[in-house]
PDB file of C-alpha atoms in Angstrom:
ATOM      1  CA  GLY A   1      20.064 -10.834  16.136  1.00  0.00           C
ATOM      2  CA  GLU A   2      17.100 -10.625  13.833  1.00  0.00           C
ATOM      3  CA  SER A   3      17.372  -8.234  10.954  1.00  0.00           C
ATOM      4  CA  VAL A   4      15.940  -7.432   7.598  1.00  0.00           C
ATOM      5  CA  GLY A   5      18.484  -5.764   5.391  1.00  0.00           C
ATOM      6  CA  LEU A   6      19.431  -5.077   1.826  1.00  0.00           C
ATOM      7  CA  HIS A   7      22.649  -6.033   0.117  1.00  0.00           C
ATOM      8  CA  LEU A   8      23.115  -2.679  -1.654  1.00  0.00           C
ATOM      9  CA  PRO A   9      22.030   0.735  -0.462  1.00  0.00           C
ATOM     10  CA  THR A  10      21.945   2.154  -4.022  1.00  0.00           C
ATOM     11  CA  LEU A  11      21.277   0.765  -7.485  1.00  0.00           C
ATOM     12  CA  SER A  12      21.579   2.639 -10.776  1.00  0.00           C
ATOM     13  CA  VAL A  13      20.160   1.218 -14.001  1.00  0.00           C
ATOM     14  CA  GLN A  14      19.507   2.476 -17.486  1.00  0.00           C
ATOM     15  CA  GLU A  15      15.968   2.941 -18.692  1.00  0.00           C
ATOM     16  CA  GLY A  16      14.694  -0.255 -20.277  1.00  0.00           C
ATOM     17  CA  ASP A  17      17.015  -2.545 -18.355  1.00  0.00           C
ATOM     18  CA  ASN A  18      15.807  -4.981 -15.722  1.00  0.00           C
ATOM     19  CA  SER A  19      16.441  -4.184 -12.053  1.00  0.00           C
ATOM     20  CA  ILE A  20      17.029  -6.631  -9.236  1.00  0.00           C
ATOM     21  CA  ILE A  21      16.833  -5.494  -5.630  1.00  0.00           C
ATOM     22  CA  ASN A  22      17.879  -7.941  -2.951  1.00  0.00           C
ATOM     23  CA  CYS A  23      16.918  -8.445   0.656  1.00  0.00           C
ATOM     24  CA  ALA A  24      18.173 -10.811   3.354  1.00  0.00           C
ATOM     25  CA  TYR A  25      16.297 -11.799   6.467  1.00  0.00           C
ATOM     26  CA  SER A  26      17.405 -13.758   9.491  1.00  0.00           C
ATOM     27  CA  ASN A  27      14.203 -14.984  11.127  1.00  0.00           C
ATOM     28  CA  SER A  28      13.540 -18.510   9.928  1.00  0.00           C
ATOM     29  CA  ALA A  29       9.962 -18.210  11.271  1.00  0.00           C
ATOM     30  CA  SER A  30       9.148 -15.358   8.875  1.00  0.00           C
ATOM     31  CA  ASP A  31       6.192 -16.359   6.767  1.00  0.00           C
ATOM     32  CA  TYR A  32       5.040 -13.196   5.016  1.00  0.00           C
ATOM     33  CA  PHE A  33       7.143 -10.833   2.919  1.00  0.00           C
ATOM     34  CA  ILE A  34       6.280  -7.583   1.249  1.00  0.00           C
ATOM     35  CA  TRP A  35       7.927  -4.972  -0.955  1.00  0.00           C
ATOM     36  CA  TYR A  36       7.187  -1.279  -0.736  1.00  0.00           C
ATOM     37  CA  LYS A  37       8.162   1.632  -2.974  1.00  0.00           C
ATOM     38  CA  GLN A  38       8.689   5.048  -1.455  1.00  0.00           C
ATOM     39  CA  GLU A  39       8.950   8.152  -3.594  1.00  0.00           C
ATOM     40  CA  SER A  40      10.404  11.355  -2.233  1.00  0.00           C
ATOM     41  CA  GLY A  41       8.023  13.064   0.166  1.00  0.00           C
ATOM     42  CA  LYS A  42       5.499  10.236   0.094  1.00  0.00           C
ATOM     43  CA  GLY A  43       4.591   7.289   2.244  1.00  0.00           C
ATOM     44  CA  PRO A  44       5.540   3.704   1.334  1.00  0.00           C
ATOM     45  CA  GLN A  45       3.360   2.227  -1.383  1.00  0.00           C
ATOM     46  CA  PHE A  46       2.624  -1.496  -1.583  1.00  0.00           C
ATOM     47  CA  ILE A  47       4.129  -3.245  -4.624  1.00  0.00           C
ATOM     48  CA  ILE A  48       3.830  -6.985  -4.122  1.00  0.00           C
ATOM     49  CA  ASP A  49       3.806  -9.583  -1.381  1.00  0.00           C
ATOM     50  CA  ILE A  50       4.541 -13.283  -1.050  1.00  0.00           C
ATOM     51  CA  ARG A  51       3.901 -15.932   1.559  1.00  0.00           C
ATOM     52  CA  SER A  52       6.366 -18.558   2.643  1.00  0.00           C
ATOM     53  CA  ASN A  53       4.498 -21.365   0.876  1.00  0.00           C
ATOM     54  CA  MET A  54       5.456 -19.798  -2.472  1.00  0.00           C
ATOM     55  CA  ASP A  55       8.805 -19.315  -4.246  1.00  0.00           C
ATOM     56  CA  LYS A  56       7.730 -16.786  -6.835  1.00  0.00           C
ATOM     57  CA  ARG A  57       4.973 -14.337  -7.453  1.00  0.00           C
ATOM     58  CA  GLN A  58       4.445 -12.038 -10.410  1.00  0.00           C
ATOM     59  CA  GLY A  59       2.715  -8.726 -10.769  1.00  0.00           C
ATOM     60  CA  GLN A  60       2.663  -6.108 -13.452  1.00  0.00           C
ATOM     61  CA  ARG A  61       6.351  -5.719 -14.468  1.00  0.00           C
ATOM     62  CA  VAL A  62       7.443  -6.962 -11.036  1.00  0.00           C
ATOM     63  CA  THR A  63       8.389 -10.384  -9.749  1.00  0.00           C
ATOM     64  CA  VAL A  64       9.255 -11.362  -6.199  1.00  0.00           C
ATOM     65  CA  LEU A  65      11.434 -14.412  -5.563  1.00  0.00           C
ATOM     66  CA  LEU A  66      11.738 -16.073  -2.191  1.00  0.00           C
ATOM     67  CA  ASN A  67      14.542 -18.478  -1.299  1.00  0.00           C
ATOM     68  CA  LYS A  68      13.790 -19.797   2.171  1.00  0.00           C
ATOM     69  CA  THR A  69      16.893 -21.988   2.239  1.00  0.00           C
ATOM     70  CA  VAL A  70      19.227 -18.993   2.277  1.00  0.00           C
ATOM     71  CA  LYS A  71      16.647 -16.532   3.659  1.00  0.00           C
ATOM     72  CA  HIS A  72      16.784 -14.288   0.641  1.00  0.00           C
ATOM     73  CA  LEU A  73      14.145 -12.195  -1.069  1.00  0.00           C
ATOM     74  CA  SER A  74      14.445 -10.296  -4.325  1.00  0.00           C
ATOM     75  CA  LEU A  75      12.371  -7.877  -6.336  1.00  0.00           C
ATOM     76  CA  GLN A  76      12.776  -7.868 -10.093  1.00  0.00           C
ATOM     77  CA  ILE A  77      11.482  -4.945 -12.121  1.00  0.00           C
ATOM     78  CA  ALA A  78      11.235  -5.517 -15.857  1.00  0.00           C
ATOM     79  CA  ALA A  79      11.914  -2.748 -18.373  1.00  0.00           C
ATOM     80  CA  THR A  80      12.719  -0.214 -15.671  1.00  0.00           C
ATOM     81  CA  GLN A  81      11.295   3.245 -16.258  1.00  0.00           C
ATOM     82  CA  PRO A  82      12.248   6.663 -14.849  1.00  0.00           C
ATOM     83  CA  GLY A  83       9.066   6.537 -12.759  1.00  0.00           C
ATOM     84  CA  ASP A  84      10.500   3.517 -10.956  1.00  0.00           C
ATOM     85  CA  SER A  85      13.157   5.702  -9.326  1.00  0.00           C
ATOM     86  CA  ALA A  86      12.455   5.505  -5.596  1.00  0.00           C
ATOM     87  CA  VAL A  87      13.556   3.806  -2.401  1.00  0.00           C
ATOM     88  CA  TYR A  88      12.467   0.188  -2.174  1.00  0.00           C
ATOM     89  CA  PHE A  89      11.904  -1.508   1.175  1.00  0.00           C
ATOM     90  CA  CYS A  90      11.427  -5.134   1.993  1.00  0.00           C
ATOM     91  CA  ALA A  91       9.520  -6.105   5.103  1.00  0.00           C
ATOM     92  CA  GLU A  92       8.775  -9.399   6.749  1.00  0.00           C
ATOM     93  CA  SER A  93       6.676 -10.777   9.532  1.00  0.00           C
ATOM     94  CA  GLY A  94       6.436 -13.961  11.463  1.00  0.00           C
ATOM     95  CA  ILE A  95       5.977 -15.096  14.988  1.00  0.00           C
ATOM     96  CA  ARG A  96       8.770 -13.957  17.269  1.00  0.00           C
ATOM     97  CA  GLY A  97       8.286 -15.465  20.690  1.00  0.00           C
ATOM     98  CA  SER A  98       4.932 -14.179  21.900  1.00  0.00           C
ATOM     99  CA  THR A  99       4.778 -11.413  19.308  1.00  0.00           C
ATOM    100  CA  LEU A 100       2.380 -11.924  16.466  1.00  0.00           C
ATOM    101  CA  GLY A 101       3.294 -10.954  12.938  1.00  0.00           C
ATOM    102  CA  ARG A 102       4.178  -7.288  12.943  1.00  0.00           C
ATOM    103  CA  LEU A 103       6.047  -6.027   9.908  1.00  0.00           C
ATOM    104  CA  TYR A 104       9.789  -5.484  10.265  1.00  0.00           C
ATOM    105  CA  PHE A 105      11.379  -3.253   7.647  1.00  0.00           C
ATOM    106  CA  GLY A 106      14.799  -3.245   6.055  1.00  0.00           C
ATOM    107  CA  ARG A 107      16.785  -0.052   5.498  1.00  0.00           C
ATOM    108  CA  GLY A 108      15.894   0.405   1.852  1.00  0.00           C
ATOM    109  CA  THR A 109      17.633   0.552  -1.546  1.00  0.00           C
ATOM    110  CA  GLN A 110      17.654   3.740  -3.584  1.00  0.00           C
ATOM    111  CA  LEU A 111      16.934   2.865  -7.224  1.00  0.00           C
ATOM    112  CA  THR A 112      17.941   5.487  -9.789  1.00  0.00           C
ATOM    113  CA  VAL A 113      16.934   5.063 -13.419  1.00  0.00           C
ATOM    114  CA  TRP A 114      18.994   6.919 -16.030  1.00  0.00           C
ATOM    115  CA  PRO A 115      17.496   7.830 -19.424  1.00  0.00           C
TER     116      PRO A 115
ATOM    117  CA  ASN B   1     -11.727   7.239  -0.866  1.00  0.00           C
ATOM    118  CA  ALA B   2      -9.021   9.136   1.045  1.00  0.00           C
ATOM    119  CA  GLY B   3      -7.215   6.107   2.546  1.00  0.00           C
ATOM    120  CA  VAL B   4      -4.901   7.123   5.410  1.00  0.00           C
ATOM    121  CA  THR B   5      -4.771  10.850   6.144  1.00  0.00           C
ATOM    122  CA  GLN B   6      -2.124  12.419   8.339  1.00  0.00           C
ATOM    123  CA  THR B   7      -2.070  15.967   9.684  1.00  0.00           C
ATOM    124  CA  PRO B   8      -0.123  18.156   9.853  1.00  0.00           C
ATOM    125  CA  LYS B   9       2.313  17.512   6.992  1.00  0.00           C
ATOM    126  CA  PHE B  10       5.051  19.616   8.594  1.00  0.00           C
ATOM    127  CA  GLN B  11       5.640  20.813  12.150  1.00  0.00           C
ATOM    128  CA  VAL B  12       8.415  22.566  14.034  1.00  0.00           C
ATOM    129  CA  LEU B  13       8.463  22.378  17.821  1.00  0.00           C
ATOM    130  CA  LYS B  14      10.663  23.638  20.592  1.00  0.00           C
ATOM    131  CA  THR B  15      12.177  21.210  23.065  1.00  0.00           C
ATOM    132  CA  GLY B  16       9.699  20.455  25.829  1.00  0.00           C
ATOM    133  CA  GLN B  17       6.570  21.283  23.863  1.00  0.00           C
ATOM    134  CA  SER B  18       3.850  18.706  23.407  1.00  0.00           C
ATOM    135  CA  MET B  19       1.734  18.004  20.373  1.00  0.00           C
ATOM    136  CA  THR B  20      -0.530  15.456  18.749  1.00  0.00           C
ATOM    137  CA  LEU B  21      -0.054  13.993  15.295  1.00  0.00           C
ATOM    138  CA  GLN B  22      -3.362  13.055  13.762  1.00  0.00           C
ATOM    139  CA  CYS B  23      -4.115   9.940  11.727  1.00  0.00           C
ATOM    140  CA  ALA B  24      -7.440   8.923  10.243  1.00  0.00           C
ATOM    141  CA  GLN B  25      -8.445   6.116   7.891  1.00  0.00           C
ATOM    142  CA  ASP B  26     -11.731   5.588   6.100  1.00  0.00           C
ATOM    143  CA  MET B  27     -11.272   1.926   5.148  1.00  0.00           C
ATOM    144  CA  ASN B  28     -12.707   0.448   8.359  1.00  0.00           C
ATOM    145  CA  HIS B  29      -9.360  -1.199   9.090  1.00  0.00           C
ATOM    146  CA  GLU B  30      -8.878  -2.861  12.438  1.00  0.00           C
ATOM    147  CA  TYR B  31      -5.095  -2.523  12.632  1.00  0.00           C
ATOM    148  CA  MET B  32      -3.387   0.862  12.833  1.00  0.00           C
ATOM    149  CA  SER B  33       0.193   1.713  13.586  1.00  0.00           C
ATOM    150  CA  TRP B  34       2.706   4.521  13.904  1.00  0.00           C
ATOM    151  CA  TYR B  35       6.252   4.347  12.554  1.00  0.00           C
ATOM    152  CA  ARG B  36       9.139   6.748  12.534  1.00  0.00           C
ATOM    153  CA  GLN B  37      11.632   6.952   9.697  1.00  0.00           C
ATOM    154  CA  ASP B  38      15.101   8.333  10.218  1.00  0.00           C
ATOM    155  CA  PRO B  39      17.743   8.905   7.506  1.00  0.00           C
ATOM    156  CA  GLY B  40      19.298   5.682   6.267  1.00  0.00           C
ATOM    157  CA  MET B  41      17.023   3.539   8.374  1.00  0.00           C
ATOM    158  CA  GLY B  42      13.916   1.563   7.767  1.00  0.00           C
ATOM    159  CA  LEU B  43      10.648   2.234   9.479  1.00  0.00           C
ATOM    160  CA  ARG B  44      10.539   1.517  13.194  1.00  0.00           C
ATOM    161  CA  LEU B  45       7.295   0.737  14.954  1.00  0.00           C
ATOM    162  CA  ILE B  46       6.323   3.117  17.773  1.00  0.00           C
ATOM    163  CA  HIS B  47       2.844   1.963  18.824  1.00  0.00           C
ATOM    164  CA  TYR B  48       0.088  -0.046  17.260  1.00  0.00           C
ATOM    165  CA  SER B  49      -3.561  -0.915  17.782  1.00  0.00           C
ATOM    166  CA  VAL B  50      -5.510  -4.013  16.789  1.00  0.00           C
ATOM    167  CA  GLY B  51      -8.888  -2.355  17.310  1.00  0.00           C
ATOM    168  CA  ALA B  52     -10.744   0.403  19.123  1.00  0.00           C
ATOM    169  CA  GLY B  53      -9.776   0.520  22.777  1.00  0.00           C
ATOM    170  CA  ILE B  54      -6.668  -1.665  22.316  1.00  0.00           C
ATOM    171  CA  THR B  55      -3.131  -0.332  21.970  1.00  0.00           C
ATOM    172  CA  ASP B  56       0.339  -1.753  22.514  1.00  0.00           C
ATOM    173  CA  GLN B  57       3.962  -0.709  22.326  1.00  0.00           C
ATOM    174  CA  GLY B  58       6.241  -1.289  19.372  1.00  0.00           C
ATOM    175  CA  GLU B  59      10.034  -1.118  19.154  1.00  0.00           C
ATOM    176  CA  VAL B  60      10.545   2.546  20.118  1.00  0.00           C
ATOM    177  CA  PRO B  61       7.606   3.678  22.313  1.00  0.00           C
ATOM    178  CA  ASN B  62       9.411   5.933  24.796  1.00  0.00           C
ATOM    179  CA  GLY B  63       8.242   9.544  24.716  1.00  0.00           C
ATOM    180  CA  TYR B  64       5.025   8.770  22.825  1.00  0.00           C
ATOM    181  CA  ASN B  65       1.454   7.991  23.817  1.00  0.00           C
ATOM    182  CA  VAL B  66      -1.449   6.715  21.756  1.00  0.00           C
ATOM    183  CA  SER B  67      -5.139   6.057  22.173  1.00  0.00           C
ATOM    184  CA  ARG B  68      -7.769   4.443  19.945  1.00  0.00           C
ATOM    185  CA  SER B  69     -11.251   5.600  20.882  1.00  0.00           C
ATOM    186  CA  THR B  70     -12.680   4.945  17.409  1.00  0.00           C
ATOM    187  CA  THR B  71     -11.842   2.595  14.528  1.00  0.00           C
ATOM    188  CA  GLU B  72     -11.060   5.563  12.281  1.00  0.00           C
ATOM    189  CA  ASP B  73      -8.632   7.613  14.388  1.00  0.00           C
ATOM    190  CA  PHE B  74      -5.268   6.841  15.950  1.00  0.00           C
ATOM    191  CA  PRO B  75      -3.522   9.982  17.266  1.00  0.00           C
ATOM    192  CA  LEU B  76       0.101   9.978  18.395  1.00  0.00           C
ATOM    193  CA  ARG B  77       1.059  12.284  21.252  1.00  0.00           C
ATOM    194  CA  LEU B  78       4.511  13.611  21.979  1.00  0.00           C
ATOM    195  CA  LEU B  79       4.534  14.351  25.691  1.00  0.00           C
ATOM    196  CA  SER B  80       7.647  16.548  25.915  1.00  0.00           C
ATOM    197  CA  ALA B  81       9.408  16.920  22.585  1.00  0.00           C
ATOM    198  CA  ALA B  82      13.137  16.192  22.388  1.00  0.00           C
ATOM    199  CA  PRO B  83      15.561  16.769  19.473  1.00  0.00           C
ATOM    200  CA  SER B  84      15.932  12.975  19.171  1.00  0.00           C
ATOM    201  CA  GLN B  85      12.306  12.863  18.086  1.00  0.00           C
ATOM    202  CA  THR B  86      13.058  14.829  14.936  1.00  0.00           C
ATOM    203  CA  SER B  87      11.896  12.414  12.261  1.00  0.00           C
ATOM    204  CA  VAL B  88       9.280  11.625   9.668  1.00  0.00           C
ATOM    205  CA  TYR B  89       6.268   9.899  11.178  1.00  0.00           C
ATOM    206  CA  PHE B  90       4.061   7.538   9.220  1.00  0.00           C
ATOM    207  CA  CYS B  91       0.708   6.132  10.141  1.00  0.00           C
ATOM    208  CA  ALA B  92      -0.465   2.906   8.539  1.00  0.00           C
ATOM    209  CA  SER B  93      -3.541   0.706   8.630  1.00  0.00           C
ATOM    210  CA  SER B  94      -4.387  -2.827   7.610  1.00  0.00           C
ATOM    211  CA  PRO B  95      -7.566  -4.873   7.405  1.00  0.00           C
ATOM    212  CA  ASP B  96      -5.677  -7.705   9.057  1.00  0.00           C
ATOM    213  CA  ARG B  97      -6.119  -7.518  12.826  1.00  0.00           C
ATOM    214  CA  VAL B  98      -2.686  -9.003  13.390  1.00  0.00           C
ATOM    215  CA  GLY B  99      -0.989  -6.425  11.193  1.00  0.00           C
ATOM    216  CA  GLY B 100       1.535  -8.718   9.603  1.00  0.00           C
ATOM    217  CA  ASN B 101      -0.387 -10.838   7.127  1.00  0.00           C
ATOM    218  CA  GLN B 102      -1.699  -8.284   4.694  1.00  0.00           C
ATOM    219  CA  PRO B 103      -0.287  -5.087   3.209  1.00  0.00           C
ATOM    220  CA  GLN B 104      -0.364  -2.020   5.399  1.00  0.00           C
ATOM    221  CA  HIS B 105      -1.557   1.189   3.778  1.00  0.00           C
ATOM    222  CA  PHE B 106       0.499   4.253   4.632  1.00  0.00           C
ATOM    223  CA  GLY B 107      -0.235   7.940   4.890  1.00  0.00           C
ATOM    224  CA  ASP B 108       2.137  10.510   3.385  1.00  0.00           C
ATOM    225  CA  GLY B 109       3.791  11.308   6.700  1.00  0.00           C
ATOM    226  CA  THR B 110       4.338  14.178   9.098  1.00  0.00           C
ATOM    227  CA  ARG B 111       7.767  15.798   8.995  1.00  0.00           C
ATOM    228  CA  LEU B 112       8.599  16.888  12.526  1.00  0.00           C
ATOM    229  CA  SER B 113      11.559  19.010  13.603  1.00  0.00           C
ATOM    230  CA  ILE B 114      12.391  19.618  17.247  1.00  0.00           C
ATOM    231  CA  LEU B 115      14.627  22.609  17.945  1.00  0.00           C
TER     232      LEU B 115
END
């Protein structure tokens, strides 16, 4: 069936290191992908998005990579800081039968940054 | 600019009670949606609306009703609360009428416990 999931439920990194969070999707018709950050007690916060006509997109300290061949998405965070500790969700959308592009969310990866 | 505002932040109900979770956005967004988030799971879509007067079901609509009489407001009603509806509920909005081609902006959630 269709699913959006993450390879690791938890990730621990040391402050200053780079972090890589992975996401797999199964719908080959997915054409829009987005990463959210969720801090404890808060709603998801938009980080970065990418469309299927791109392989890479960069933001401030973050980079999203999209590999459509293997249906894989990753979020790279450079020089990870304690404030980056949160749960990170990937989400994707694309036409599924008659359903237009709603967002479908993965289960999330808990990123912990150690000083 | 408040963004997406959800009330109340916390609520405890007894089984069988009904209540309405409020959601308001001040960004003039067409698309609004309700998700629930359960431990270890991603966000699951309950209901959504692509504009005033238009609503539709998401993945887990049973036990919930919605209406969209104005662009700004999208209340979620629990008809007869059940313990299985204990969850954190998030409301989101997007300028994109489809809901899956631009980032959705989330409120900070309502934490609901059903006894």
